[in-house]
PDB file of C-alpha atoms in Angstrom:
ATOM      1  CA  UNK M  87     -44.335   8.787 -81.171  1.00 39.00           C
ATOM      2  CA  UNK M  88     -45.142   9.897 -84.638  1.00 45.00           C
ATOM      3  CA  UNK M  89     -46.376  12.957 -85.706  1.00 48.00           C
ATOM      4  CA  UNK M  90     -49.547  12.918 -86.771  1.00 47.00           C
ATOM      5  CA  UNK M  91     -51.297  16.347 -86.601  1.00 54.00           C
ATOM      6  CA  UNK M  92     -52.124  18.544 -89.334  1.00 57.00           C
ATOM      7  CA  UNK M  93     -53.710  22.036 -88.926  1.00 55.00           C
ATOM      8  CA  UNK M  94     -54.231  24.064 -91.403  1.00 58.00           C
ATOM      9  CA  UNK M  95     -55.793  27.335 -89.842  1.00 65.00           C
ATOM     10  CA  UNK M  96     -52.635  28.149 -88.883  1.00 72.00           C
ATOM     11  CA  UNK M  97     -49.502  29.687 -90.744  1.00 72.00           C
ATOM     12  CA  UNK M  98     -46.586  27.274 -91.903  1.00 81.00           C
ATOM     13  CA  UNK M  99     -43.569  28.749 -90.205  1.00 85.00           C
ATOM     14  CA  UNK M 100     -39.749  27.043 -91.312  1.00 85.00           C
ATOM     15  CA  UNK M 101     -37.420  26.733 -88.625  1.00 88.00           C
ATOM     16  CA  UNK M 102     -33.634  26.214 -90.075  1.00 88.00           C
ATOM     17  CA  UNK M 103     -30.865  24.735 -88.541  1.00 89.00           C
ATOM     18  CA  UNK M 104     -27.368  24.064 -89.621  1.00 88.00           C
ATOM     19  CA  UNK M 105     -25.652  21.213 -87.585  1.00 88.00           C
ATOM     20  CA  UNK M 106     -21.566  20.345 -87.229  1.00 83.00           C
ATOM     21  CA  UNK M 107     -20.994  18.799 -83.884  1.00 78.00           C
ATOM     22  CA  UNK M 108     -23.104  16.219 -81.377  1.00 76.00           C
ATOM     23  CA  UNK M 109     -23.261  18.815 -78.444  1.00 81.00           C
ATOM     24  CA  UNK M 110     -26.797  19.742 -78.123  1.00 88.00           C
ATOM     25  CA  UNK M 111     -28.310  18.747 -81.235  1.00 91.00           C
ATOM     26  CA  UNK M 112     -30.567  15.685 -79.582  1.00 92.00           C
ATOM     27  CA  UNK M 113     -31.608  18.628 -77.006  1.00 94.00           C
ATOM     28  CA  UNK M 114     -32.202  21.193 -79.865  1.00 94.00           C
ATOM     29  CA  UNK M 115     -34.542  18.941 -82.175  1.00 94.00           C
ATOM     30  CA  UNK M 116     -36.658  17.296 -79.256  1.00 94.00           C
ATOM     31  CA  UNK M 117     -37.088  21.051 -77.550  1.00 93.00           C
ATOM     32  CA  UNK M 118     -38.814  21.921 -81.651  1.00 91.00           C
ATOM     33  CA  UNK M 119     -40.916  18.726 -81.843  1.00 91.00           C
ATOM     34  CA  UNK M 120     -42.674  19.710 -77.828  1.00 91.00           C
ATOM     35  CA  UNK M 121     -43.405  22.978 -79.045  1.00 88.00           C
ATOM     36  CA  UNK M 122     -46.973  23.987 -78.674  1.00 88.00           C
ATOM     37  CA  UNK M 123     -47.271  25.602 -81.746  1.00 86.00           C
ATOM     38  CA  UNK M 124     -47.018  22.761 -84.414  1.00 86.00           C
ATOM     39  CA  UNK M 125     -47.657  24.132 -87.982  1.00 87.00           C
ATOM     40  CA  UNK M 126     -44.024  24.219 -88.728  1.00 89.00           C
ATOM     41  CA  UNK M 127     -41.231  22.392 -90.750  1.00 89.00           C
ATOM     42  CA  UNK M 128     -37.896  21.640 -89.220  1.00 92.00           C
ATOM     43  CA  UNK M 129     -34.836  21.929 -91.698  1.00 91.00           C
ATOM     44  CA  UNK M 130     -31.911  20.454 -90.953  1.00 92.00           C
ATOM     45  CA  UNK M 131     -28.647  21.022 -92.975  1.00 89.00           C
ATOM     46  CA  UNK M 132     -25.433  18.442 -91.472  1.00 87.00           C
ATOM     47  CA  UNK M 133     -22.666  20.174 -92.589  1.00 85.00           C
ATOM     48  CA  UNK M 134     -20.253  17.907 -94.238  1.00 79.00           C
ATOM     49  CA  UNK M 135     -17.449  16.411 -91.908  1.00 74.00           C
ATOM     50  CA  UNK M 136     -19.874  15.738 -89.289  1.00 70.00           C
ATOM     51  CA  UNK M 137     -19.722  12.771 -86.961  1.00 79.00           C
ATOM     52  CA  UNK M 138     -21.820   9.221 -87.443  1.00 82.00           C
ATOM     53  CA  UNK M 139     -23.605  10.349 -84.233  1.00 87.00           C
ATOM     54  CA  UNK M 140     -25.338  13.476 -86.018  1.00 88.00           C
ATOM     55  CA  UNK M 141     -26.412  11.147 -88.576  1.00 87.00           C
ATOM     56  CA  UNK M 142     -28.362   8.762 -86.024  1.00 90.00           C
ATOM     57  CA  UNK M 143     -29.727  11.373 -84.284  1.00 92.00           C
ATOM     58  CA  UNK M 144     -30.957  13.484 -87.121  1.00 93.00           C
ATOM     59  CA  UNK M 145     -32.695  10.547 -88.553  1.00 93.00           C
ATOM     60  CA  UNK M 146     -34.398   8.856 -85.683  1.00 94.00           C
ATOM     61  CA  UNK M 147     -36.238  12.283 -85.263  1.00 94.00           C
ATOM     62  CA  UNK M 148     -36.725  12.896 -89.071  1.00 94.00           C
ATOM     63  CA  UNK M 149     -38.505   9.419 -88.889  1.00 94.00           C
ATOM     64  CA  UNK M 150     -40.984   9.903 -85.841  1.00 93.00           C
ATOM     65  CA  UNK M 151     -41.809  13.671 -87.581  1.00 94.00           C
ATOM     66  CA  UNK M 152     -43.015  14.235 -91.005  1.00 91.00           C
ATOM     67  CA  UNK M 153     -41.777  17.821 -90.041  1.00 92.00           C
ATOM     68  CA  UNK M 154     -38.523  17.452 -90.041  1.00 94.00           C
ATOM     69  CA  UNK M 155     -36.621  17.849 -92.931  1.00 91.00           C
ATOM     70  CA  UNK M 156     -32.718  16.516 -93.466  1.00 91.00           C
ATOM     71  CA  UNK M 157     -30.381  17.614 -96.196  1.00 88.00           C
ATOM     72  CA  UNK M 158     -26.356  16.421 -95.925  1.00 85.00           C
ATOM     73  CA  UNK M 159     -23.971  19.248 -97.274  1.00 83.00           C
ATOM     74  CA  UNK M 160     -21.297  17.314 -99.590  1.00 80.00           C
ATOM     75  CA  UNK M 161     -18.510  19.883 -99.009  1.00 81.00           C
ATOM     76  CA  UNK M 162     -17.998  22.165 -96.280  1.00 84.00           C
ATOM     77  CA  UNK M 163     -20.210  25.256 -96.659  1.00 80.00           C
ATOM     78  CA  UNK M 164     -20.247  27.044 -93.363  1.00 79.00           C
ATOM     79  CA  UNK M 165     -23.069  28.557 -91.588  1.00 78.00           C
ATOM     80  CA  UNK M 166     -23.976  31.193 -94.286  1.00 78.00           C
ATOM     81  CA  UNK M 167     -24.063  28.703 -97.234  1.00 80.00           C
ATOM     82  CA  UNK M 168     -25.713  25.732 -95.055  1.00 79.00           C
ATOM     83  CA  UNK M 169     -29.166  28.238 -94.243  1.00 77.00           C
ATOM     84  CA  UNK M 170     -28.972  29.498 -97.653  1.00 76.00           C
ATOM     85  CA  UNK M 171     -29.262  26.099 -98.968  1.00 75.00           C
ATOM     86  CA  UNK M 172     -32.158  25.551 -96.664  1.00 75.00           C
ATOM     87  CA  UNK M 173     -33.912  28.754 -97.383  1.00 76.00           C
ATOM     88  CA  UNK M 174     -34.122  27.890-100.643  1.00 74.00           C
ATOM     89  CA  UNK M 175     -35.700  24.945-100.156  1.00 70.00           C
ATOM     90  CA  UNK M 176     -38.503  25.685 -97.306  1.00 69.00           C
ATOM     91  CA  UNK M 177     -42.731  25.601 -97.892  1.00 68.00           C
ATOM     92  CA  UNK M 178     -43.332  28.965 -95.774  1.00 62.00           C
ATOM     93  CA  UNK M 179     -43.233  32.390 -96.254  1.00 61.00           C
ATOM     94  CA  UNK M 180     -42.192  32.786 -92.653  1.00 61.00           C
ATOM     95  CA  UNK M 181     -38.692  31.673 -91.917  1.00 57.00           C
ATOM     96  CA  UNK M 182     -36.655  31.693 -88.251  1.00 58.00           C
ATOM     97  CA  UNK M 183     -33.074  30.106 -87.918  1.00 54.00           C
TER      98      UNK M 183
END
């Protein structure tokens, strides 16, 4: 189902996550699209190397929620470097990882 709801009253929060394997990232995303509280933007950064899997994955749930954000590193960064690049890049002053 596609996100649809906007509410404004509440604070934007950005929720970052760095992604290199499969294991758990389909449980991950859906768990952040259920929550309750939905004033929030999902960034995703695939770390370069990653599998075709990722890829699907990532962008069936990018396409059913506006929220979610994807970015593709194009050389191995790491952890550090992949939530720096999406720090940089989030809406909200509030930020969780």
């Amino acid at each position: 189902m596609k996100y649809s709801g906007k509410n404004s009253d509440k604070p934007l929060v950005s929720w970052l996550m760095t992604i290199y394997n499969s294991a758990g990232v389909e449980r991950a995303i859906k768990s952040m699209v259920e929550q309750t509280y939905d004033c929030f933007e999902l960034i995703i950064v695939i770390e370069y190397g990653t599998d075709k899997k990722i890829e699907e994955i990532c962008k069936k749930y990018s396409e059913l929620d506006e929220r979610i954000k994807l970015f593709w590193n194009i050389e191995k960064l790491g952890i550090a470097k992949s939530l720096n690049f999406g720090i940089r890049d989030r809406k909200s002053t509030r930020l969780n990882s």
